Every structure is written in C-alpha cells, then in structure tokens.
Short mmCIF file of C-alpha atoms and ligand atoms in Angstrom, two decimals:
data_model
loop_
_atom_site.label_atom_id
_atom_site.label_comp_id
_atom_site.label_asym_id
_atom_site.label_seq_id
_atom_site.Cartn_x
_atom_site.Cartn_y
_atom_site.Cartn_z
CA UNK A 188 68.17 77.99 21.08
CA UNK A 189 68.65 78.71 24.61
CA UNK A 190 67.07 82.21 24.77
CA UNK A 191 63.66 82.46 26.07
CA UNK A 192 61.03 84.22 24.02
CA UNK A 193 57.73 85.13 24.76
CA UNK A 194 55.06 82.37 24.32
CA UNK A 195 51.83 83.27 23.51
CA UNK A 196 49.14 81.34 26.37
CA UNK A 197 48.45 78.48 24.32
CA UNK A 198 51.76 77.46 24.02
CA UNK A 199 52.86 77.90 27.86
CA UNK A 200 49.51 76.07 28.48
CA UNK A 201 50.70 73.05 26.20
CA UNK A 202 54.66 73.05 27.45
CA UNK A 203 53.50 73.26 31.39
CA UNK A 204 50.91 70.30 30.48
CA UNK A 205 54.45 68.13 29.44
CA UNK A 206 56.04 69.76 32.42
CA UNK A 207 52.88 67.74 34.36
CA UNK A 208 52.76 64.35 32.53
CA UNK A 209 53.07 61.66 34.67
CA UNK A 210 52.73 58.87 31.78
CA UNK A 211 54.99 59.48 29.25
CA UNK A 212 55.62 57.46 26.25
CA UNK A 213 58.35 58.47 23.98
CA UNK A 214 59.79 57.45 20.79
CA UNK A 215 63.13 57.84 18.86
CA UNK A 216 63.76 56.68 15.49
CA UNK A 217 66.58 54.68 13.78
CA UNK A 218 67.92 57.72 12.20
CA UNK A 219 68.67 59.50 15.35
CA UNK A 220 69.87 56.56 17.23
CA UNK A 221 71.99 55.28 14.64
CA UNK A 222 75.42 55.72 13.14
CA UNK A 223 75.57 55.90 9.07
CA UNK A 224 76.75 52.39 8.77
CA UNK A 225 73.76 51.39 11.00
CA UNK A 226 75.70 50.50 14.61
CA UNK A 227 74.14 52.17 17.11
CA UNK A 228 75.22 55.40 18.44
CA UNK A 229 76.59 55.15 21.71
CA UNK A 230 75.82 58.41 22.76
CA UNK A 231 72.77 59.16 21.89
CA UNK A 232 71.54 55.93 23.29
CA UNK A 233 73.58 56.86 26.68
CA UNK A 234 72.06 60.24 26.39
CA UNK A 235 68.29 58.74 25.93
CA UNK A 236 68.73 56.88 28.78
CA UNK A 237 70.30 59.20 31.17
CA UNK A 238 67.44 61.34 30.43
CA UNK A 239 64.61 58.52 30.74
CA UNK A 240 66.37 57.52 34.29
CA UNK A 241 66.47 61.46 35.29
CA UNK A 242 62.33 61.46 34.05
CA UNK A 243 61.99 58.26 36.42
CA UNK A 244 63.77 59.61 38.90
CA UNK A 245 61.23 62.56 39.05
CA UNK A 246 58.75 60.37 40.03
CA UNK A 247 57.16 59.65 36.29
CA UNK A 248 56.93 56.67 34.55
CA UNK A 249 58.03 55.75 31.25
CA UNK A 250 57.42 53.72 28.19
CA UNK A 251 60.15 53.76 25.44
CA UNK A 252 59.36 52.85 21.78
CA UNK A 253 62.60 52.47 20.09
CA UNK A 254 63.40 51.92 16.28
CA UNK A 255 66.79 50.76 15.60
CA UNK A 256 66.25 46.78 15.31
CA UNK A 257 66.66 46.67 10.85
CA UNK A 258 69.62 49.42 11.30
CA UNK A 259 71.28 47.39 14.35
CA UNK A 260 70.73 44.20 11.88
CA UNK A 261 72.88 45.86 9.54
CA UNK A 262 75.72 47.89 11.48
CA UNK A 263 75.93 43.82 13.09
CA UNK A 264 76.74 41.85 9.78
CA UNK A 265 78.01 44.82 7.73
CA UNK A 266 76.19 46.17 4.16
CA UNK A 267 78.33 44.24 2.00
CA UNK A 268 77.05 40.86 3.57
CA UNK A 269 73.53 42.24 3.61
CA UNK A 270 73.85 42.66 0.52
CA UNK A 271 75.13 39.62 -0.41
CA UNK A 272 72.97 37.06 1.41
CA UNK A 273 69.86 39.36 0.25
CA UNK A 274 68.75 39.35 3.70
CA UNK A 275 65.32 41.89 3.38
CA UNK A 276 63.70 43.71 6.54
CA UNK A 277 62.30 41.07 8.27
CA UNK A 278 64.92 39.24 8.83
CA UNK A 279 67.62 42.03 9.66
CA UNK A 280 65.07 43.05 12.50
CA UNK A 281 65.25 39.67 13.93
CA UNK A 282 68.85 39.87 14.28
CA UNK A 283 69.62 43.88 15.14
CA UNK A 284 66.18 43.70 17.80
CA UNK A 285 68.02 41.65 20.38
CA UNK A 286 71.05 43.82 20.30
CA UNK A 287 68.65 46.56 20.88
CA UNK A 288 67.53 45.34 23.82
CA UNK A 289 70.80 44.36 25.36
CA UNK A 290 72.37 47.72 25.19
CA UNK A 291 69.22 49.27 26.81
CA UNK A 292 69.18 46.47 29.02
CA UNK A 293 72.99 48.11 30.12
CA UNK A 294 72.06 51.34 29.79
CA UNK A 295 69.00 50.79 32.61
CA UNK A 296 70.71 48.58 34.67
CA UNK A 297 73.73 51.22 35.41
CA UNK A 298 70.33 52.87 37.78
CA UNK A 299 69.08 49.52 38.28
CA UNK A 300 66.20 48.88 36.56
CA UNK A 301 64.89 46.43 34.49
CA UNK A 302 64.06 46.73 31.08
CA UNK A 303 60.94 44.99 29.40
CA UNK A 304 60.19 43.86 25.88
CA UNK A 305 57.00 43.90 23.84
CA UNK A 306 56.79 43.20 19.95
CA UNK A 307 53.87 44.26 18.39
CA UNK A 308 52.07 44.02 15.18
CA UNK A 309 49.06 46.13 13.88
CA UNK A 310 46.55 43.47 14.32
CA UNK A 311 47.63 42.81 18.12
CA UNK A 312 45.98 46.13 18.76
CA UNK A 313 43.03 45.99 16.54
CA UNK A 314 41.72 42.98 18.04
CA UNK A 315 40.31 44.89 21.60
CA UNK A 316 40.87 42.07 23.76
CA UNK A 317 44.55 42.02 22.87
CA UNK A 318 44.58 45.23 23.09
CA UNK A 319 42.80 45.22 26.64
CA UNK A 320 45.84 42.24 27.28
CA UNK A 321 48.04 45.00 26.35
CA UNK A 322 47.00 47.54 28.70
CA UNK A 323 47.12 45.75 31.21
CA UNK A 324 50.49 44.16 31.26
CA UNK A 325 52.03 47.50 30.05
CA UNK A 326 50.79 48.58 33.24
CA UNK A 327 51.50 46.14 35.54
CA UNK A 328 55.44 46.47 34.28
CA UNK A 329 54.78 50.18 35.30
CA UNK A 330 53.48 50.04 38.36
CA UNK A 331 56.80 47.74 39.19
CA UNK A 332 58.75 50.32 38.17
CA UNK A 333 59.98 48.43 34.68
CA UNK A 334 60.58 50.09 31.55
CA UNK A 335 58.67 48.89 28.71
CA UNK A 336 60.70 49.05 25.59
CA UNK A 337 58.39 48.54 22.69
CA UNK A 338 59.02 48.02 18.14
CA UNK A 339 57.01 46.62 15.83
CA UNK A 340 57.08 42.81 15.47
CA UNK A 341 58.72 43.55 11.62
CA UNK A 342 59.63 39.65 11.45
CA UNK A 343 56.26 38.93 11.31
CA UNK A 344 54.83 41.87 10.38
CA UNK A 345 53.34 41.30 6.45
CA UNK A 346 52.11 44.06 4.90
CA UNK A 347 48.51 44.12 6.22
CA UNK A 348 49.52 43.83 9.74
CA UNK A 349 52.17 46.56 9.59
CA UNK A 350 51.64 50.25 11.49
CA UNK A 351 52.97 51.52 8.78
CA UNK A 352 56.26 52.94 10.55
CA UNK A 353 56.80 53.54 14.52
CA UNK A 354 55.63 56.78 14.78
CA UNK A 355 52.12 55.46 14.39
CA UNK A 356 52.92 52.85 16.90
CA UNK A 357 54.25 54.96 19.33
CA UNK A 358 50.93 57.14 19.21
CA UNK A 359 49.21 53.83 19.98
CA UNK A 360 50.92 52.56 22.91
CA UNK A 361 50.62 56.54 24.52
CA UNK A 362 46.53 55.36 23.30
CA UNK A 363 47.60 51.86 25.25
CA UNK A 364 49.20 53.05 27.91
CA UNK A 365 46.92 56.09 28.82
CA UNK A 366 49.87 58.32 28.80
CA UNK A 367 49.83 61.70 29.70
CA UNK A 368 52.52 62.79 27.00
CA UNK A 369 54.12 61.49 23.56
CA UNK A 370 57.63 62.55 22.70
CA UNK A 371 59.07 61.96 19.47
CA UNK A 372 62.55 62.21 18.79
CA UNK A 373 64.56 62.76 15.66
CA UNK A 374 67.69 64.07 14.48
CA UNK A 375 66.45 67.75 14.50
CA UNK A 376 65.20 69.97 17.19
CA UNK A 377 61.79 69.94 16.07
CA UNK A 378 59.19 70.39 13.32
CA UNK A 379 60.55 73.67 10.74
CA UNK A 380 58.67 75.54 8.57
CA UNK A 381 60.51 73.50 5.67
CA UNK A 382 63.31 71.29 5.34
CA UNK A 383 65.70 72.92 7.50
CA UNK A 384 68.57 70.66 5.82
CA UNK A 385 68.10 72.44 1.82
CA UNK A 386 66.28 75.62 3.06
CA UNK A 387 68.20 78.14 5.42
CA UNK A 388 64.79 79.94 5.73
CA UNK A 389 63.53 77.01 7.55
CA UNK A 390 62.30 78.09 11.19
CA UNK A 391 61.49 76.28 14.35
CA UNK A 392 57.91 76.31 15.06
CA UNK A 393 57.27 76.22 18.53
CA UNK A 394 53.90 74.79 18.76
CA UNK A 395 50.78 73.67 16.36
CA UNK A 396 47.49 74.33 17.00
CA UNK A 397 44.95 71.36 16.67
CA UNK A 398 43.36 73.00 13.37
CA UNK A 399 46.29 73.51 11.69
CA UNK A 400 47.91 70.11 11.59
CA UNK A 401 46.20 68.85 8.77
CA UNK A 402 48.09 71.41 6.64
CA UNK A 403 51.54 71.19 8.67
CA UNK A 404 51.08 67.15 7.82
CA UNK A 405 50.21 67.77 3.90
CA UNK A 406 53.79 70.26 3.69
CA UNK A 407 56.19 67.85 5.79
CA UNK A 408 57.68 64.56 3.45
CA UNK A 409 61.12 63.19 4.30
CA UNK A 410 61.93 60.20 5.01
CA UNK A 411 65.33 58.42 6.02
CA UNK A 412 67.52 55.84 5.40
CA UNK A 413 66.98 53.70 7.60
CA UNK A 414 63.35 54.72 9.45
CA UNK A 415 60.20 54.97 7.37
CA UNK A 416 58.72 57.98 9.05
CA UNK A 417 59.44 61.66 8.34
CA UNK A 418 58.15 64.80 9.85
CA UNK A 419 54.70 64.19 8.09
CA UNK A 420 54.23 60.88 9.70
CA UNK A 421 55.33 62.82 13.30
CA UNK A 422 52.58 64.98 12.63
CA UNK A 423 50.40 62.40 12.01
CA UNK A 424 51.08 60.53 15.00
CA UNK A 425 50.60 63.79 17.32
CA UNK A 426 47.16 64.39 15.50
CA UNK A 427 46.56 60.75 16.60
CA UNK A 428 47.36 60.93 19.95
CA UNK A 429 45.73 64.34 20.20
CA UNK A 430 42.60 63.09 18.80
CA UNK A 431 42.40 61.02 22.71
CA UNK A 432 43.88 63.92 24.27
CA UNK A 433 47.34 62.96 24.48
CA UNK A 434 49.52 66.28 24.64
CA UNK A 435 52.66 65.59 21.53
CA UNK A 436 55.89 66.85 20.76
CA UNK A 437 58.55 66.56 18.51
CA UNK A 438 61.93 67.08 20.16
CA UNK A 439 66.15 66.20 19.22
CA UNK A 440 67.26 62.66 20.09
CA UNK A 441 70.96 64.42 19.22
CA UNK A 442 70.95 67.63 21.58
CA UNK A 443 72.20 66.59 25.45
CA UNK A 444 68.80 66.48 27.56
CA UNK A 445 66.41 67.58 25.22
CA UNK A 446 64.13 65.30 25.71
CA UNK A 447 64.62 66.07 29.91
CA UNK A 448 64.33 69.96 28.92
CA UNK A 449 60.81 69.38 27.23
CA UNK A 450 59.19 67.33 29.59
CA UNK A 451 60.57 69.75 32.17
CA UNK A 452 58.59 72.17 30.57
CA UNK A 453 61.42 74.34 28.79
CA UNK A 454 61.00 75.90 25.49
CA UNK A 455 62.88 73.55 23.19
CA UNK A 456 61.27 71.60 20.32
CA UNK A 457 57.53 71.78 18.86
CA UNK A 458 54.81 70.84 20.95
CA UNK A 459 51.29 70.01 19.53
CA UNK A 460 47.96 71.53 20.70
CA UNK A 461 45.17 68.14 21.04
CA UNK A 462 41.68 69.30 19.95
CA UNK A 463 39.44 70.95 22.73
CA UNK A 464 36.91 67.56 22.79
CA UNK A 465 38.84 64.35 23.45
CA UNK A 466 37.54 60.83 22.15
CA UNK A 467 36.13 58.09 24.90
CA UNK A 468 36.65 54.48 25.76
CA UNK A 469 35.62 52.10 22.44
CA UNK A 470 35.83 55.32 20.29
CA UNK A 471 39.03 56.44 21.15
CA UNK A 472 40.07 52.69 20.53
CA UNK A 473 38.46 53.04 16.71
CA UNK A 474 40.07 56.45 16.28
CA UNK A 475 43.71 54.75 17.37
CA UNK A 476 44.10 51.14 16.82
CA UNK A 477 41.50 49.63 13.95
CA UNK A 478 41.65 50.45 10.22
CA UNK A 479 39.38 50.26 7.54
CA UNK A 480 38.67 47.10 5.61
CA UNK A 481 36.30 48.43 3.47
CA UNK A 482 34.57 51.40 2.43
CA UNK A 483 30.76 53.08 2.13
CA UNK A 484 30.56 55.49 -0.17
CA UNK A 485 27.78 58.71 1.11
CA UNK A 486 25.51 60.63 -0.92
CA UNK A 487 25.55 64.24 -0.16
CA UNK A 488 23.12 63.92 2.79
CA UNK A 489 24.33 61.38 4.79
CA UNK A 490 28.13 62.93 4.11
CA UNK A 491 26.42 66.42 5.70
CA UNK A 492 24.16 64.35 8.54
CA UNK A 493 27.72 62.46 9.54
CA UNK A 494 29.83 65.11 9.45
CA UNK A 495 28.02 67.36 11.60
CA UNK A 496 28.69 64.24 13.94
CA UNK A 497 26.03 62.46 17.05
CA UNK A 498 24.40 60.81 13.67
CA UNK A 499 24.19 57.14 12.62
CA UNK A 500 24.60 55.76 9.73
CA UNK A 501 21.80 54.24 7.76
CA UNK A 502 21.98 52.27 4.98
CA UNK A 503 19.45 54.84 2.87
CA UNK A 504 22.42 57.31 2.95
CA UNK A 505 25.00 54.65 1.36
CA UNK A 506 25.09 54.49 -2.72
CA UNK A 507 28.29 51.86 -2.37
CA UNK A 508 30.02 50.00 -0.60
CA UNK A 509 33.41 48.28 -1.50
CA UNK A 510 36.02 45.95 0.19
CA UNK A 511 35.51 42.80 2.17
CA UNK A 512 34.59 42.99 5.94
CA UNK A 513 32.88 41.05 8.38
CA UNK A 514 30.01 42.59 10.56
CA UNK A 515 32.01 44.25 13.62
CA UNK A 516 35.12 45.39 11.26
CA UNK A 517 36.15 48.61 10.68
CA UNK A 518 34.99 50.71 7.69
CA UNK A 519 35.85 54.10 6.34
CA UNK A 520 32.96 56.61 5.48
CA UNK A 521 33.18 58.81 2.23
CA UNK A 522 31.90 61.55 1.06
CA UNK A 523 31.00 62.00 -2.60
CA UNK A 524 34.08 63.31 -4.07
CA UNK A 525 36.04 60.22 -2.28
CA UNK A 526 37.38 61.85 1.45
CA UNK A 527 37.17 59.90 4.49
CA UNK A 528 34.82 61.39 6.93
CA UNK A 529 34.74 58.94 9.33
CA UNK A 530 35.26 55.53 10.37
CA UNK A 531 33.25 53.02 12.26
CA UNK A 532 32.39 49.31 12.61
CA UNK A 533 30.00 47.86 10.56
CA UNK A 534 26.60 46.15 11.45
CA UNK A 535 26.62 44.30 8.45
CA UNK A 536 28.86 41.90 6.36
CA UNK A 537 29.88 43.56 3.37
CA UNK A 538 28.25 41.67 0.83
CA UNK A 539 24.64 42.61 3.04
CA UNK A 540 25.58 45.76 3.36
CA UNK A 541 26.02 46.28 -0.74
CA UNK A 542 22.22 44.50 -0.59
CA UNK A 543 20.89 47.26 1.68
CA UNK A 544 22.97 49.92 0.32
CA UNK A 545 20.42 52.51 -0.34
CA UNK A 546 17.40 50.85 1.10
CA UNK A 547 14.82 52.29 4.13
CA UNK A 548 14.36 49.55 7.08
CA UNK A 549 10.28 48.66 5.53
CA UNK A 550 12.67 47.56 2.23
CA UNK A 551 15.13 45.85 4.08
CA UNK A 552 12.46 44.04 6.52
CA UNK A 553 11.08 42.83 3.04
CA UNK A 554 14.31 41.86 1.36
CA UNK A 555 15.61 38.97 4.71
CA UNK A 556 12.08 38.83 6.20
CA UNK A 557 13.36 40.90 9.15
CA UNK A 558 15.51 43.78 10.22
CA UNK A 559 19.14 42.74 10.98
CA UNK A 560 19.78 45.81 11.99
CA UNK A 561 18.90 49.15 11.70
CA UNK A 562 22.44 51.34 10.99
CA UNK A 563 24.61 50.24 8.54
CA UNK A 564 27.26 51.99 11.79
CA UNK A 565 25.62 52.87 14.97
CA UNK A 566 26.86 56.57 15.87
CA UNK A 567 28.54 54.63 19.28
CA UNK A 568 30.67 52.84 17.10
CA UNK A 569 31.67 55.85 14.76
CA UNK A 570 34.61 58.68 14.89
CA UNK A 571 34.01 61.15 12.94
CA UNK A 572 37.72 62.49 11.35
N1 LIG B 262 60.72 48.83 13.40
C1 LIG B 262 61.80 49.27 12.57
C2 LIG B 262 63.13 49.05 13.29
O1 LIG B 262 63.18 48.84 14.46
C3 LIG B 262 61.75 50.74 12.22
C4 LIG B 262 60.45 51.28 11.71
C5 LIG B 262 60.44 52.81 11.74
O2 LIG B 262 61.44 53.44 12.00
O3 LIG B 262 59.39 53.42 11.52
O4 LIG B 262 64.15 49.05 12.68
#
C-alpha cells in the first residue's frame, strides 16, 4: 500500500484538490469505530482524533459526522439486556449518543478544543430556512474554532424523516457546510473492485470518474451489523456531494493516519471525480436536501425536452401524476418506462396538478377561469439527475 504508482492526471488532479480543502467534512461509520460487542474502539476513535487535531492544526477546519450512537447503546447495557427489555433503535441511540459525545469530548479536549453537537433529522434540512439556520450556526462554531460533531436525530427520526443512513447525511452537511472535501471512513482502505472480504481478486480502485459511478453504485451492496450503509450507499453519497462539486473519498477508519495521508494528498484510498458542471444555490439545495413526495409521470417528449436540461416543465408533457404534495414540495420526474429524470418543486398541489395533467395553458385558463401558473416545475426549480 505504501508504494507509489503512477497516477494518470485526473487522479493527481482529484488527490492534490483534497491535499487543498480547507472545509472538510468527514464521516466514519459504526462499523469502523466499533468493537464487535458494540463498545467503542478506543483506538480508532484516538486515532480519528489525532488525525482531525493534526488536519486542524494545518490550518483547516473540520466537521465530524460520527455513527456509533445505536452500537455505543448496546456495548453500554450489553446484548443480552437489549435483548431482553426489547429496546429497538431509537431508543439505544438515545442512550449510546451521549457516550459518543463524551469520549470525543476527551479526545478534543487533550488539544483543547471544544466539541459541538448537532442532531439532525431529514426534514430539518428539507425545510430551507432550517437549513439556512443550519449553515449558519455550523459556521459560526467554525469560525470559533469548534468541532461540530454531527448523527442523525434516530430518537426521533420515524421513517419519513430518516436520511436513510449517515452516509447520506454526511454528504449533506459537506452540502451545509460548503465544504471543500467529504471523507468517508470504513473498515477497509477504500472502494474494491468486489468484496475484497470473499473475493481475493478484489482490487483497490484508486479513483472514479464522475460517469462511471452510477455503475460502481449498482455493483457495491454490503451492509453491516451495526451501520446501515455499505460501499453502494458511499458511492452514493460521493455522487451527491459531487453533484455540488464537493471532491469525495472513501478512505480506512482502521489504518494509523489514513485519513491525515488522504487529505495530505497521498495515494491511499479511492477518491471520486465530481462532474465537470457543479449545481448552484436553491438547485444544489433540491439536488441535496429535499425528496420527492410525489411523482409526474412524462410522455416521451417532455422526458427528451427535460433531459436535454434548461427546459420547464409544462403540464401538456405530464400523462400522471401520483402521490400527495403541496405546491412548493418536491417531486420526481419520470420518464415513460418509470426512471427518475429529475426532480423539482411543484407549482401546483397535487390534486391540480392531476387536473392539468396533460392540458395547454388556453385549457387550463378555461378549466379555474385563470392561469395559476404556467409550469407544472419552472426549469429554476428543477435538477435534472
Ligand atoms: N445514526 C446511527 C448511529 O449513530 C447510525 C446510522 C448509520 O450508520 O448509517 O448509530
């Protein structure tokens, strides 16, 4: 691992642009910062934040997103008492999280710093002017030279208002945060060309271009026992953060200083190309932070016109619309045979929308005695995916 071998320009590109990053965000996962029996690992965490200190030290700043609070929730009362008092999730979170935060707490405090916490659900970001809220106070904890240590609310967290696991919520708060880099640790080096645990063909791969992580995402599963992630969701999260022009990559939350070593710009882990055109300002936030409540269904035409992106959407092109939403919410396009082209927010409540749904603006002007509005999703308000 530490031989150098040639990198090919896009790759040195992407490693000095870590080497750079001033904002960093990075995220480890339960599985890598946890023993077995769910107690966290002592040195791993010690190694995290001797690292994050030596990154702070360099002059950058640093937001952590740590897992561990359901696995510290465990290792605390033991499995057999989990078990026992049927204590789900939600509740192990509530009591592993403040552990969590007190070893980090000791961890930081040994360079003396101070350590902040922020909980967070799916809907906090969503919402834009929480989101704004969160921006901002992220950044004023910066600026004062705290670290912001950030998991998902899971006490409160129902289904609906879930990221889905913290991978997805780390690429968020890099989206938050305005970070320069995302680092995502596990308990491998990197991404491999298959599972490198069953396969002993399984390679390394340095770096992904931004065209071919759709397919890397589609070949990667695992998950573990204790996180809810898995390389695919790693992937995910990189496209994510890529899609605003965050540079990504997945490094070892196991191997001493790896996470120093990447951001230093050495050739350890996978890092992830972002595409060449990076999303803006409200549509950057829809790409990120909202999800779809409903969903318009294309014909052929208005699939082409919208893919081929700078169109609106108008309600001619729609043949159906399903789901609930409100005007403003977020809805995903689709093509005819059922693929998500886009998303956007909606100029009209679904049950309007499935009234217009096919109509030109003369027929719609007829149908409420005026025009409520014009696109179904105004091309402002619309990412294509
Ligand atoms: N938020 C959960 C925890 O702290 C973990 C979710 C995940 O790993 O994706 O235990």
């Amino acid at each position: 691992m530490g031989q150098r071998r040639a990198m090919t320009k896009q790759e040195s590109d992407l490693r000095r642009q870590l080497g750079a990053a001033r904002r960093v965000v990075v995220k480890i996962g339960s599985q890598a910062l946890c023993q077995p029996d769910g107690r966290l690992d002592s040195r791993t965490v010690a190694g995290l934040c001797q690292d994050l200190n030596a990154l702070i030290d360099q002059g950058r700043q640093v937001v952590l997103v740590s897992s561990g609070a359901v696995a510290s929730g465990t290792g605390e009362l033991g499995a057999q008492i989990v078990a026992q008092l049927e204590l789900g999730k939600q509740a192990l979170a509530a009591i592993g999280q403040p552990l969590l935060m007190a070893r980090y707490r000791q961890e930081f405090a040994i360079a003396h710093r101070h350590v902040a916490q922020i909980l967070l659900t799916h809907g906090d970001l969503a919402d834009r002017s929480r989101f704004l809220h969160a921006r901002r106070v992220m950044g004023e904890l910066l600026a004062a030279g705290v670290v912001p240590i950030i998991n998902e609310n899971d006490t409160v967290a129902v289904e609906e208002l879930k990221f889905g696991d913290n991978d997805q919520l780390a690429a968020q708060v890099a989206h938050v945060v305005e970070a320069d880099a995302l680092v995502l640790l596990t308990e491998v080096e990197g991404l491999f060309s298959a599972n490198p645990h069953t396969d002993a063909s399984a390679r390394l791969l340095p770096w992904v271009g931004a065209s071919d992580q759709v397919a890397v995402a589609a070949a990667q599963t695992a998950t573990s026992a204790f996180g809810t992630g898995g390389m695919r969701s790693k992937v995910l999260a990189a496209q994510k953060a890529g899609a605003v022009g965050i540079v990504s990559a997945i490094g070892s939350g196991k191997s001493p200083q790896a996470l120093l070593r990447l951001l230093n710009g050495e050739q350890v882990g996978t890092v992830f190309a972002p595409p060449a055109r990076k999303l803006q300002g409200k549509r950057s936030w829809i790409a990120t932070s909202v999800r779809g409540r409903g969903s318009l269904h294309l014909d052929n035409g208005a699939a082409l016109a919208i893919s081929g992106g700078g169109k609106s959407l108008l309600p001619a092109g729609v043949v159906q619309v399903t789901g609930h939403f409100e005007i403003g919410d977020a809805v995903d396009l689709l093509d005819p045979e059922g693929k998500v082209i886009a998303k956007g927010l909606v100029r009209y409540a679904s049950a309007d929308a499935a009234s217009v749904c096919g109509l030109r603006s003369e027929q719609i002007v007829q149908l409420f005695g005026w025009l409520p509005a014009g696109e179904l999703v105004h091309r402002d308000d619309l990412v294509v995916l």
